[in-house]
């Protein structure tokens, strides 16, 4: 499994602690440094079963500058959202854990992290 983290994020640190406590085998991706491509974001969205606006941190300064809250949330705008996430990775909700079974979860709670571990 892989976990996308921002080391400054308390939810990310909590998820890592839980993964370590459970003895999980995982790889860390610091997605602000190793920025995911648009294709990678599409792949993670497919694994999550979510749309890009579902994993966008709309309170970030970049989101406000882009006016994301006013962007349409529909199929024709999906690519625009994905491009924004690739260009401004800080907008991506964290942590995201890709499970070994091909699914993924946004691991903001211990329950979500345990869910990824059980897959």
PDB file of C-alpha atoms in Angstrom, residues 53-92:
ATOM      1  CA  UNK A  53     -14.103  18.097  -6.009  1.00  0.00           C
ATOM      2  CA  UNK A  54     -14.693  15.459  -3.311  1.00  0.00           C
ATOM      3  CA  UNK A  55     -10.976  15.419  -2.438  1.00  0.00           C
ATOM      4  CA  UNK A  56     -10.287  19.134  -2.873  1.00  0.00           C
ATOM      5  CA  UNK A  57      -9.341  21.249   0.122  1.00  0.00           C
ATOM      6  CA  UNK A  58     -11.473  24.272  -0.765  1.00  0.00           C
ATOM      7  CA  UNK A  59     -10.317  26.339   2.229  1.00  0.00           C
ATOM      8  CA  UNK A  60      -6.703  26.508   0.996  1.00  0.00           C
ATOM      9  CA  UNK A  61      -5.451  29.870  -0.277  1.00  0.00           C
ATOM     10  CA  UNK A  62      -4.901  28.467  -3.784  1.00  0.00           C
ATOM     11  CA  UNK A  63      -8.517  27.265  -3.899  1.00  0.00           C
ATOM     12  CA  UNK A  64      -9.735  30.711  -2.997  1.00  0.00           C
ATOM     13  CA  UNK A  65      -7.450  32.323  -5.589  1.00  0.00           C
ATOM     14  CA  UNK A  66      -8.772  29.960  -8.267  1.00  0.00           C
ATOM     15  CA  UNK A  67     -12.368  30.479  -7.181  1.00  0.00           C
ATOM     16  CA  UNK A  68     -12.918  26.723  -6.878  1.00  0.00           C
ATOM     17  CA  UNK A  69     -16.088  27.057  -4.825  1.00  0.00           C
ATOM     18  CA  UNK A  70     -17.774  28.557  -7.895  1.00  0.00           C
ATOM     19  CA  UNK A  71     -16.508  25.940 -10.362  1.00  0.00           C
ATOM     20  CA  UNK A  72     -19.151  23.585 -11.775  1.00  0.00           C
ATOM     21  CA  UNK A  73     -19.086  20.085 -10.334  1.00  0.00           C
ATOM     22  CA  UNK A  74     -20.004  18.090 -13.398  1.00  0.00           C
ATOM     23  CA  UNK A  75     -18.498  15.727 -15.968  1.00  0.00           C
ATOM     24  CA  UNK A  76     -17.478  18.516 -18.339  1.00  0.00           C
ATOM     25  CA  UNK A  77     -15.534  20.286 -15.566  1.00  0.00           C
ATOM     26  CA  UNK A  78     -13.865  17.155 -14.155  1.00  0.00           C
ATOM     27  CA  UNK A  79     -10.673  17.619 -16.188  1.00  0.00           C
ATOM     28  CA  UNK A  80     -10.337  21.228 -15.062  1.00  0.00           C
ATOM     29  CA  UNK A  81     -10.518  20.112 -11.421  1.00  0.00           C
ATOM     30  CA  UNK A  82      -7.923  17.372 -11.972  1.00  0.00           C
ATOM     31  CA  UNK A  83      -5.576  19.850 -13.654  1.00  0.00           C
ATOM     32  CA  UNK A  84      -5.950  22.207 -10.677  1.00  0.00           C
ATOM     33  CA  UNK A  85      -5.084  19.389  -8.247  1.00  0.00           C
ATOM     34  CA  UNK A  86      -1.993  18.451 -10.280  1.00  0.00           C
ATOM     35  CA  UNK A  87      -0.854  22.069 -10.504  1.00  0.00           C
ATOM     36  CA  UNK A  88      -1.635  22.828  -6.844  1.00  0.00           C
ATOM     37  CA  UNK A  89      -1.097  19.555  -4.929  1.00  0.00           C
ATOM     38  CA  UNK A  90      -1.712  21.269  -1.598  1.00  0.00           C
ATOM     39  CA  UNK A  91      -5.379  21.201  -2.617  1.00  0.00           C
ATOM     40  CA  UNK A  92      -5.471  17.384  -2.427  1.00  0.00           C
TER      41      UNK A  92
END
